[in-house]
N, CA and C of each residue as an Amber inpcrd file, in Angstrom:
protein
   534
 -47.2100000   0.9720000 -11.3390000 -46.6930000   1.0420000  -9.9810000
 -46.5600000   2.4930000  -9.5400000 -45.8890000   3.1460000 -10.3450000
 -45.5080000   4.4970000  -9.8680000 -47.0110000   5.6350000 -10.0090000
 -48.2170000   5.2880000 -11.1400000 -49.4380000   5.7370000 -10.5620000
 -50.2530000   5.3430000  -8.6360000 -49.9240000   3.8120000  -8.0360000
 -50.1910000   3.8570000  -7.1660000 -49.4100000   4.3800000  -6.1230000
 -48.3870000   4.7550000  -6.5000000 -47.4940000   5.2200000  -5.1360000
 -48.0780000   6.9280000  -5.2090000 -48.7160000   7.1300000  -6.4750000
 -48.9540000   8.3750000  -6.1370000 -48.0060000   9.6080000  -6.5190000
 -47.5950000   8.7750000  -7.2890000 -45.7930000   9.8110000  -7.4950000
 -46.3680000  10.9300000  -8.3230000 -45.6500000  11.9060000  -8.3310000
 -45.7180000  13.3730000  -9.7250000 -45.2040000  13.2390000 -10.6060000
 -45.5500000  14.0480000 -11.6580000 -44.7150000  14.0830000 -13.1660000
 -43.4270000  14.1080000 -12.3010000 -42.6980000  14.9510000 -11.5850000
 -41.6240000  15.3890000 -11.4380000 -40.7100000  13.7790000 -11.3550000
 -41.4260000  13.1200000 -10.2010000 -40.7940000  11.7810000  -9.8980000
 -40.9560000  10.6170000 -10.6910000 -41.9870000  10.7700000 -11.7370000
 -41.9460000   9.7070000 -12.8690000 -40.6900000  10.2100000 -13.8940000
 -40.3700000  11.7060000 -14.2570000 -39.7880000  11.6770000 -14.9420000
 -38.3220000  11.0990000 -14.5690000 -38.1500000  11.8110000 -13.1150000
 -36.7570000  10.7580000 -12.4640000 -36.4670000   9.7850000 -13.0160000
 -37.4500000   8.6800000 -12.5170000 -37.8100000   7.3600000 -13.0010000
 -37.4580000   6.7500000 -14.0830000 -38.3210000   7.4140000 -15.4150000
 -37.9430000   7.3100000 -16.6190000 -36.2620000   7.0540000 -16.9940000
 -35.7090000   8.3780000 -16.2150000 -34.3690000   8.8120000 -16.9540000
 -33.7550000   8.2080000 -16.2090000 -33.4740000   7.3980000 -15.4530000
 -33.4650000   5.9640000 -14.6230000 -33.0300000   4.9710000 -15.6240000
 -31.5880000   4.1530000 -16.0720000 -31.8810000   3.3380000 -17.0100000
 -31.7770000   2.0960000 -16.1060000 -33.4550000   1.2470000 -16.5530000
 -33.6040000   0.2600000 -15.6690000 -33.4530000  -0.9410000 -16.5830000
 -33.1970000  -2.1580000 -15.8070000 -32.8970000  -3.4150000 -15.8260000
 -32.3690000  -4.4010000 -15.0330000 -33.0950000  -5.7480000 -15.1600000
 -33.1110000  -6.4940000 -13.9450000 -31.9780000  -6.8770000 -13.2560000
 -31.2270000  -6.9770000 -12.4500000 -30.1550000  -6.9550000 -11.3990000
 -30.5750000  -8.6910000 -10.6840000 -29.0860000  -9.2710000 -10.8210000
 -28.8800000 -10.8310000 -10.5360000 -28.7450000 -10.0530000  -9.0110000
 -28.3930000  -9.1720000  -8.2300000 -28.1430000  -9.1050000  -7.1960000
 -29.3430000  -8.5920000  -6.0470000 -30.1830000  -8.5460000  -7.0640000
 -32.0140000  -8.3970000  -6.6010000 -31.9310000  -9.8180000  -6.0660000
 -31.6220000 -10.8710000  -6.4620000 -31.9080000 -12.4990000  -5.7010000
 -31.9020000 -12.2330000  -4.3740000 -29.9660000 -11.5560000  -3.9930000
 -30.2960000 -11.3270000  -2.6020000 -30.9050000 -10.5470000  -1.9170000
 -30.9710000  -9.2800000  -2.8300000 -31.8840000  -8.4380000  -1.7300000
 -33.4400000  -8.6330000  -1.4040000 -33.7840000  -9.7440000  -2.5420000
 -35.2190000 -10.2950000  -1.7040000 -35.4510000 -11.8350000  -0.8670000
 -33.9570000 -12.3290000  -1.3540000 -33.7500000 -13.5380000  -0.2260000
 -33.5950000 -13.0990000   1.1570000 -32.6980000 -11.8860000   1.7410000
 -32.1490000 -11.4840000   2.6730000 -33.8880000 -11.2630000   3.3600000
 -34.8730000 -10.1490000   2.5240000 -35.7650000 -10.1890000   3.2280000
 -36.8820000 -11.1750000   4.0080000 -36.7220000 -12.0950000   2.9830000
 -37.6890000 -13.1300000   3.2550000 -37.1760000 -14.1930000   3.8900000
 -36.0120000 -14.7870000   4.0100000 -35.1160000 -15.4480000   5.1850000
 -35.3550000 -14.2300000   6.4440000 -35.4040000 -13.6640000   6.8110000
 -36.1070000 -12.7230000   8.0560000 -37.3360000 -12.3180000   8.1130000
 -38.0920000 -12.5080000   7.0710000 -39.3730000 -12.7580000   7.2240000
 -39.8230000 -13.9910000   7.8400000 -38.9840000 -15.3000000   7.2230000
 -39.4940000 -16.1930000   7.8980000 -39.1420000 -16.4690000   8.8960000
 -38.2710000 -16.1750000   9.1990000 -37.6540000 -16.8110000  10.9910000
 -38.7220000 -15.9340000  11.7650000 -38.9810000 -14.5920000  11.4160000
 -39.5860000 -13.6650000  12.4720000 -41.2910000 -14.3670000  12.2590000
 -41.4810000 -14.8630000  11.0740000 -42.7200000 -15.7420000  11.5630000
 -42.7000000 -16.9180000  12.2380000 -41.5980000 -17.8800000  12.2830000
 -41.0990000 -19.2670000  12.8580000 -41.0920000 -18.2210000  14.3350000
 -40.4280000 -16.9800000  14.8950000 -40.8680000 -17.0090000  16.2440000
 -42.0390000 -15.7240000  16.2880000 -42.5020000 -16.0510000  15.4980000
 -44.3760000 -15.4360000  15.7540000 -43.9450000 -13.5210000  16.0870000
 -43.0060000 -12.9490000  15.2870000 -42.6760000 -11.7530000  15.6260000
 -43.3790000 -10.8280000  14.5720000 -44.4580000 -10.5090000  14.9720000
 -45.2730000 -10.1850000  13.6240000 -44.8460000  -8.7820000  13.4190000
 -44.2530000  -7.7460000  14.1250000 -43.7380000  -6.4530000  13.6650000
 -42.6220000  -6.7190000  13.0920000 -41.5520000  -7.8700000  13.1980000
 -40.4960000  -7.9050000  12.5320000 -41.1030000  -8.0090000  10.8140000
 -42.0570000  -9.3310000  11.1060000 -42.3830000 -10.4000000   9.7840000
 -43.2360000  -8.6800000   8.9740000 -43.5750000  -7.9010000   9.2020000
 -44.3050000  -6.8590000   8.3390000 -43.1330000  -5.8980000   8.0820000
 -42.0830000  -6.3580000   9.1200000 -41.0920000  -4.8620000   8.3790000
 -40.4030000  -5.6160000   6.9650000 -40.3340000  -7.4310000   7.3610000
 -39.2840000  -7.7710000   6.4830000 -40.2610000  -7.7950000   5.4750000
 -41.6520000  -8.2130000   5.1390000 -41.8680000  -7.7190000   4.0620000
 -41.9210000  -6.4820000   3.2560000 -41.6220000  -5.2430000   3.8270000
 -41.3230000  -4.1040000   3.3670000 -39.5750000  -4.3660000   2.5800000
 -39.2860000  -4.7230000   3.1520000 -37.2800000  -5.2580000   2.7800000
 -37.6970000  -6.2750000   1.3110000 -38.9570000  -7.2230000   1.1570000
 -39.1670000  -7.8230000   0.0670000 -39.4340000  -7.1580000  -1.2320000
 -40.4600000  -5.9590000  -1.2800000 -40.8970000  -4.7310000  -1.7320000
 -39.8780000  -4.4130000  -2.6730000 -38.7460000  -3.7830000  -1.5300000
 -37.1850000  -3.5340000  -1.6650000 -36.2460000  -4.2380000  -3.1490000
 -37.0350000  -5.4380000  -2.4420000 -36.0650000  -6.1310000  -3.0640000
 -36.0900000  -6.5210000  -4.3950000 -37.4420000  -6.8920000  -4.8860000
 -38.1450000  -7.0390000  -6.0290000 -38.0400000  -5.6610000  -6.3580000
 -38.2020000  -4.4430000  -6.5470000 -37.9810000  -3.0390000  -7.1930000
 -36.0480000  -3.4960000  -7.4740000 -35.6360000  -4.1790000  -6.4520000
 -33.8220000  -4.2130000  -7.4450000 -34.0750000  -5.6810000  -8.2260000
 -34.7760000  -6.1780000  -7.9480000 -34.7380000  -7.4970000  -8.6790000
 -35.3210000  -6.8030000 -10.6450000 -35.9830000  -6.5030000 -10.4310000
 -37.3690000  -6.3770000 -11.5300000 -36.3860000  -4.9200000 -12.3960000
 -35.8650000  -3.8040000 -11.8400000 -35.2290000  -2.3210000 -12.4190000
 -33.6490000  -2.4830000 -12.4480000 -33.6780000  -2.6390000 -11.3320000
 -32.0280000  -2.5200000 -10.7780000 -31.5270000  -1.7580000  -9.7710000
 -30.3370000  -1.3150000  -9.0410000 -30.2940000  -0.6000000  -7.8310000
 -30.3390000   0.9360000  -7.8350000 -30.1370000   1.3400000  -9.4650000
 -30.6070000   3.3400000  -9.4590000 -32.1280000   3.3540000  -9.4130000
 -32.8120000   2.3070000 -10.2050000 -34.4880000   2.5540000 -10.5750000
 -35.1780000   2.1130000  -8.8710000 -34.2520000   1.3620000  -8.1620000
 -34.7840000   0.7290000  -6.6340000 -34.5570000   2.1870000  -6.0140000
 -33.3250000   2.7960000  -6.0930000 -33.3550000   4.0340000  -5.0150000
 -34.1640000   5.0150000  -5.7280000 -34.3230000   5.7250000  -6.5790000
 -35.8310000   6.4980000  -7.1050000 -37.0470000   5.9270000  -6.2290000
 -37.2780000   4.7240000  -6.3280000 -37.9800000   4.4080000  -6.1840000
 -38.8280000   3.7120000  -4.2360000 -37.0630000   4.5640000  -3.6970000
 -37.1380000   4.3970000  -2.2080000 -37.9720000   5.5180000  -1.2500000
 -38.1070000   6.5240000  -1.9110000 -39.6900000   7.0190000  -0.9660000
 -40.8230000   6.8380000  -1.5200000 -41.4180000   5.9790000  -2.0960000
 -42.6050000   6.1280000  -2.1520000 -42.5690000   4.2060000  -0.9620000
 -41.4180000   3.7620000  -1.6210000 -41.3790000   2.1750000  -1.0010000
 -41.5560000   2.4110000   0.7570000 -40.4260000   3.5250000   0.7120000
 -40.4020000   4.2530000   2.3530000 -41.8660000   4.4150000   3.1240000
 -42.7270000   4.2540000   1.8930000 -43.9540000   5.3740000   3.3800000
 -44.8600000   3.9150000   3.7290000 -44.8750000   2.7670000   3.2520000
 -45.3270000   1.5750000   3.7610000 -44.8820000   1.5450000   5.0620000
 -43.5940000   1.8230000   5.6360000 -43.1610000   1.8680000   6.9820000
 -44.8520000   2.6180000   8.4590000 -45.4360000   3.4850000   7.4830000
 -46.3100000   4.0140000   8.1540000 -47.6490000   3.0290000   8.4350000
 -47.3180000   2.0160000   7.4100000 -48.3070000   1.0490000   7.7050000
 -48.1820000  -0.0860000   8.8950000 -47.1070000  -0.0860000   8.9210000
 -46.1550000  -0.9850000   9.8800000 -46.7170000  -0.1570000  11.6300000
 -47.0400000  -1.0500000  12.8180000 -47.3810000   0.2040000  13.7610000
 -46.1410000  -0.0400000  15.0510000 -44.9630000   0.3700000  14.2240000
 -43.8870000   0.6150000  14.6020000 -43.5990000   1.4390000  15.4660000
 -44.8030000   2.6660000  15.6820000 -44.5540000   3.5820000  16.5390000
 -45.7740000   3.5420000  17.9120000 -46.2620000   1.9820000  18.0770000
 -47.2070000   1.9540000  18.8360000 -46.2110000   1.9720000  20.5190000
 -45.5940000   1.8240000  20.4500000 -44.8200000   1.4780000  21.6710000
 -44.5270000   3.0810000  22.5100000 -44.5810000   4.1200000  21.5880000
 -44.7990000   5.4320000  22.2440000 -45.7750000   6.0630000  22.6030000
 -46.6600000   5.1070000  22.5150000 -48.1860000   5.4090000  23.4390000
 -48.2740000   6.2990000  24.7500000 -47.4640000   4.9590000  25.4440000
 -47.6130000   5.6820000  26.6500000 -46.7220000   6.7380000  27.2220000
 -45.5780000   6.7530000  26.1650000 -44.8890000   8.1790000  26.7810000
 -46.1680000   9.4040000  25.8120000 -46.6210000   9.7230000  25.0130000
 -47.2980000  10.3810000  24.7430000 -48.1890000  10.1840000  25.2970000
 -49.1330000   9.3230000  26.3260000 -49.7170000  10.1960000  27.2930000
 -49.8280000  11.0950000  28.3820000 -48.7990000  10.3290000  28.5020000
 -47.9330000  10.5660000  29.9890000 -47.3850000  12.5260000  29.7200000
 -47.5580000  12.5170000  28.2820000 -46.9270000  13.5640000  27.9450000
 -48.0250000  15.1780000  27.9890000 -49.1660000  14.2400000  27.2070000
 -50.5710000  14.9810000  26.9650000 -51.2590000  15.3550000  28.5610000
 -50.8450000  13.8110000  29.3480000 -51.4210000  14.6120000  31.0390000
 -50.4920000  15.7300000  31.8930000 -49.2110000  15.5480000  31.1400000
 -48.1580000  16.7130000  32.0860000 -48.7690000  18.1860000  31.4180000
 -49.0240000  18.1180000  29.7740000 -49.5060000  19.4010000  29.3480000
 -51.1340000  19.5790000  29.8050000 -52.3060000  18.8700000  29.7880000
 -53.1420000  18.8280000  30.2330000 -52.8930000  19.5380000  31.9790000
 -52.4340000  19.2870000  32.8880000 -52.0490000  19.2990000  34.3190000
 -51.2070000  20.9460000  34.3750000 -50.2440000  21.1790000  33.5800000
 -50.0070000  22.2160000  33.4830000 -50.9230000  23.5200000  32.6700000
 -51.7800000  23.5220000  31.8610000 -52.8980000  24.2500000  31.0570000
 -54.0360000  24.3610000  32.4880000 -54.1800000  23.6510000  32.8750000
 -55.2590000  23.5950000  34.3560000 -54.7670000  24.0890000  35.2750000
 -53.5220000  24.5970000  35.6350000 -52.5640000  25.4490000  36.8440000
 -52.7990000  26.7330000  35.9540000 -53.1250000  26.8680000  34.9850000
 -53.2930000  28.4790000  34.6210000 -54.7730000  28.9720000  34.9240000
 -55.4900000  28.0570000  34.9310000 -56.7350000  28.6610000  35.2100000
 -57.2190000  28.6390000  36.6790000 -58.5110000  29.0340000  37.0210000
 -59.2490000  29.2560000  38.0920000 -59.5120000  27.6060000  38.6840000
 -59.7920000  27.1600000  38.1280000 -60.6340000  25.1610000  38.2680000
 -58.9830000  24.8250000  39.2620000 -60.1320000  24.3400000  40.1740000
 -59.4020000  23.2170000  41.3160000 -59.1230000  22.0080000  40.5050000
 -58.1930000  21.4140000  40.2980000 -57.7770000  20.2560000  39.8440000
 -56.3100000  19.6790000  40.6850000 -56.4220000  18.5330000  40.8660000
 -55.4610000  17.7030000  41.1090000 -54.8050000  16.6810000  40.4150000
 -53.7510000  16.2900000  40.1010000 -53.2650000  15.6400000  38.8080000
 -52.8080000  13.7610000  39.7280000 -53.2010000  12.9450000  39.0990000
 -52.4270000  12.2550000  39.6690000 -52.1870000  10.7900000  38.7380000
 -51.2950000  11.0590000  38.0840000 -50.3900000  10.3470000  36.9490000
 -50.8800000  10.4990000  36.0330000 -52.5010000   9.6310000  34.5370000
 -53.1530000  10.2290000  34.0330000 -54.1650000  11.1450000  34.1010000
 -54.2700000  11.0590000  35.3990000 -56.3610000  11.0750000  35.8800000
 -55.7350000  12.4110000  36.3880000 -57.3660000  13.5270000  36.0920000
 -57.5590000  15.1080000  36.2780000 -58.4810000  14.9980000  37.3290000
 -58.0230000  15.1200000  38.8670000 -59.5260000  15.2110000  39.5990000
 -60.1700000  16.5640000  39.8130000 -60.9100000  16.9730000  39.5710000
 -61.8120000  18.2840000  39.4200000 -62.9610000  17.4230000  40.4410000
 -63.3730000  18.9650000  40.9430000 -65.2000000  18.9270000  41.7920000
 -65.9530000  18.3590000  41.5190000 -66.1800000  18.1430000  40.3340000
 -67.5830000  17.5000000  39.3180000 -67.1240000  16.0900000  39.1790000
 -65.8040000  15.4090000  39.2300000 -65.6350000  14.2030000  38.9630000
 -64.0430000  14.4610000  38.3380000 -63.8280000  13.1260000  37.4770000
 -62.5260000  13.0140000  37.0800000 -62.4450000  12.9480000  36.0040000
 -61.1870000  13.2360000  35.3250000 -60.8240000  12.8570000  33.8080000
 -59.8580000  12.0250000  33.5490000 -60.0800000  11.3430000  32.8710000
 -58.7910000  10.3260000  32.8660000 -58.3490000  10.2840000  30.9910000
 -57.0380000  10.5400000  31.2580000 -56.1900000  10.7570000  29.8260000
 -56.1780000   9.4540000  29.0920000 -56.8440000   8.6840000  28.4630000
 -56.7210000   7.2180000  28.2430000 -56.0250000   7.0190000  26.9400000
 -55.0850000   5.8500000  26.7910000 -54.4410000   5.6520000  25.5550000
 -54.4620000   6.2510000  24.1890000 -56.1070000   6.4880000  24.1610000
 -56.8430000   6.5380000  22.6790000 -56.5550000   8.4650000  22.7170000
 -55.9830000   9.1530000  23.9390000 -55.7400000  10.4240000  23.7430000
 -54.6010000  11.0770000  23.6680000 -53.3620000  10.0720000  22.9950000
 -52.0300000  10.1960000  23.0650000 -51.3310000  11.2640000  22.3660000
 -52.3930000  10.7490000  21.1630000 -51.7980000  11.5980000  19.8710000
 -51.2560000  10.8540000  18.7650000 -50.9700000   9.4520000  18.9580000
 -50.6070000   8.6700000  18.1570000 -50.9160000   8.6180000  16.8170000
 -51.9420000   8.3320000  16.7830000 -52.7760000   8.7480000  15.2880000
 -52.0700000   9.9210000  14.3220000 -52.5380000  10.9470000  15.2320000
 -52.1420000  12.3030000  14.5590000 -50.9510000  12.5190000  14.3900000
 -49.5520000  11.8380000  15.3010000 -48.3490000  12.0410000  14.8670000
 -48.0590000  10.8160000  13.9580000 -48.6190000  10.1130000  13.6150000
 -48.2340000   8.8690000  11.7560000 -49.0280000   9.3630000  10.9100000
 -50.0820000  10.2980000  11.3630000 -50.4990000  10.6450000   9.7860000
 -49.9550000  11.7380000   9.5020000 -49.2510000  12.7650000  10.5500000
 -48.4700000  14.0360000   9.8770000 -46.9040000  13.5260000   9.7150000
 -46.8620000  12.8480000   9.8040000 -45.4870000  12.1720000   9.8060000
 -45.6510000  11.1980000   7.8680000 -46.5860000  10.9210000   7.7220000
 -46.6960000  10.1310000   6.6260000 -46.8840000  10.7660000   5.8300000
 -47.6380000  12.5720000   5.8430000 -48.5270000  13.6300000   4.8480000
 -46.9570000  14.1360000   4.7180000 -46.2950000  14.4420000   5.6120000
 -44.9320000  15.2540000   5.5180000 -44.0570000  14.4230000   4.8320000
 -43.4950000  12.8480000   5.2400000 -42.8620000  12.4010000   3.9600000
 -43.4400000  12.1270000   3.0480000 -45.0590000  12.1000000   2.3310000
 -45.2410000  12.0530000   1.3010000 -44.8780000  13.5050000   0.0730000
 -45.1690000  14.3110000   0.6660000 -45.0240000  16.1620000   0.6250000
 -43.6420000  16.0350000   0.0950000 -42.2730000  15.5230000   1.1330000
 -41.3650000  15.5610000   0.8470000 -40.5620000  15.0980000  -0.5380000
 -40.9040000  13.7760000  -0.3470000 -41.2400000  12.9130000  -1.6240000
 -42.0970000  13.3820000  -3.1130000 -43.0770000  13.9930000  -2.8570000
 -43.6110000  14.3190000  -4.5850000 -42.7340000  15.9740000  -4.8840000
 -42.5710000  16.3200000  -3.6700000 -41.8440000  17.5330000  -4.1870000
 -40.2030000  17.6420000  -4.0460000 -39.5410000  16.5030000  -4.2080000
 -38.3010000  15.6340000  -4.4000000 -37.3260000  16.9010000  -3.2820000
 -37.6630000  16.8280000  -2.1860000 -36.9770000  17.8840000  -1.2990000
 -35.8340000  17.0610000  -0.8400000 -34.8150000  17.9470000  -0.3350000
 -33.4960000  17.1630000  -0.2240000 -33.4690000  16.7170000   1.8400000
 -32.4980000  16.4380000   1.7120000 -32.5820000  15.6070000   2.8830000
 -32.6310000  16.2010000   4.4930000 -32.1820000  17.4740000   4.6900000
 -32.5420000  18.5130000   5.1500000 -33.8970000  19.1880000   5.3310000
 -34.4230000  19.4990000   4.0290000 -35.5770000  19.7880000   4.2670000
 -36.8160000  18.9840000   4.4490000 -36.0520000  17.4360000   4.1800000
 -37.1690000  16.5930000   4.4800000 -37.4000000  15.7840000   5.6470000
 -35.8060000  16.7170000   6.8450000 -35.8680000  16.6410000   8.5370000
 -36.4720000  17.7700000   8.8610000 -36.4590000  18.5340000   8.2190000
 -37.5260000  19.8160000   8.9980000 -38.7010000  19.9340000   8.3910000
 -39.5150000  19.3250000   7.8160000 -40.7160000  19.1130000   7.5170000
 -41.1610000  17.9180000   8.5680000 -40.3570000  16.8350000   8.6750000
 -40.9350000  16.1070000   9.9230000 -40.6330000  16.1610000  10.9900000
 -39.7660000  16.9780000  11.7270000 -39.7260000  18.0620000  12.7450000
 -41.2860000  19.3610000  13.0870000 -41.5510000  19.6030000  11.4090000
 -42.0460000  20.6960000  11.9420000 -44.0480000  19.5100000  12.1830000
 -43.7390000  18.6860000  11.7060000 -45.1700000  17.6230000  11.4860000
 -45.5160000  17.2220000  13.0080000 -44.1810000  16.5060000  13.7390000
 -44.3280000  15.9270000  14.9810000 -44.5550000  17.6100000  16.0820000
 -44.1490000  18.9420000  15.9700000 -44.5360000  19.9190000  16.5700000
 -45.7410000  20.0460000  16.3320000 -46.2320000  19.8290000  14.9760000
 -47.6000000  20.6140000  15.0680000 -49.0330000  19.6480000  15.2920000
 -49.0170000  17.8590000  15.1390000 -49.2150000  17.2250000  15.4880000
 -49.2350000  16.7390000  17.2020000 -48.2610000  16.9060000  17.6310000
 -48.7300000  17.0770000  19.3490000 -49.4130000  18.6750000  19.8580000
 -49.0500000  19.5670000  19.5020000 -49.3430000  20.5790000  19.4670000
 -51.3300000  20.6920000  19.2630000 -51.5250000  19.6070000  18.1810000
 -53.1630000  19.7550000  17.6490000 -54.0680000  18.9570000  18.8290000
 -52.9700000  18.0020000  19.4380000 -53.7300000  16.5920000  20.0860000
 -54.0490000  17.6970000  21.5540000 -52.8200000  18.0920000  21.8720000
 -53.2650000  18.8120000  23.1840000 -54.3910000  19.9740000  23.6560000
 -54.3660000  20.8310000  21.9560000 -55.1510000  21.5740000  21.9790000
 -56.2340000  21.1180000  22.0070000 -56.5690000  20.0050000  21.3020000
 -58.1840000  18.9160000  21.2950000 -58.6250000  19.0620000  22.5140000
């Protein structure tokens, strides 16, 4: 397990010195998930039903170790969240965001342009900022490279808000420059 999460010597040795064994109180923490797994499939809530299987994950690591070998073992469990597209719903403020910087970068130069909500009208025709140029992408994969980073190099909790502080700056920062 801990070869696919990708972990380092540093975080296997954690691990190790971890004294694990199976926990009766793992029942609930993978009942809890999967009783909300299923209701969120009984009402067809498929971002719930993928988070609660992440909570199952959870739960089986306390079922199978116990609750010190489950928390070791909570960032690598953590970065499945990136699989989850939990952060699709900020689409459109990140475009909305990319055409205000787009609209303002074009007031510095010479080019006639007119802005009007996504769309760039210029002489030659128009540009239009479309979903697929949000940035989305690029802010879950520097967001996922930064808590993985954080995680193999067991950084404390501080530095593992300003590493994804400094991910989501330099990640919108790359999309706009594109």
């Amino acid at each position: 397990f801990l070869v696919i999460c990708g972990w380092s010597w540093s975080c296997r040795a954690r691990f190790e010195a971890v004294a694990t064994a199976p926990s009766m109180l793992g029942v609930v923490a993978v009942a809890l998930p999967v009783a909300g797994w299923l209701l969120a499939s009984l009402g067809d809530i498929e971002l719930l039903e993928q988070l609660a299987l992440i909570g199952v994950f959870g739960g089986l690591a306390v079922l199978m170790a116990g609750w010190r070998a489950a928390m070791v073992l909570l960032p690598p469990l953590s970065m499945l969240i990136f699989c989850v597209p939990i952060l699709d719903e900020l689409n459109q403020q990140l475009v909305d965001m990319s055409a205000l910087v787009v609209g303002n970068a074009l007031e510095l130069t010479p080019i006639t342009s007119f802005m009007i909500g996504n769309t760039v009208l210029l002489p030659s025709g128009s540009l239009v900022i479309a979903g697929g140029c949000s940035g989305l992408r690029y802010l879950v994969i520097g967001l996922a490279i930064a808590n993985l980073a954080s995680s193999m190099n067991a950084l404390t909790w501080r530095s593992q808000l300003i590493a994804n502080a400094l991910a989501i700056v330099l990640m919108l920062a790359v999309n706009w420059f594109r």
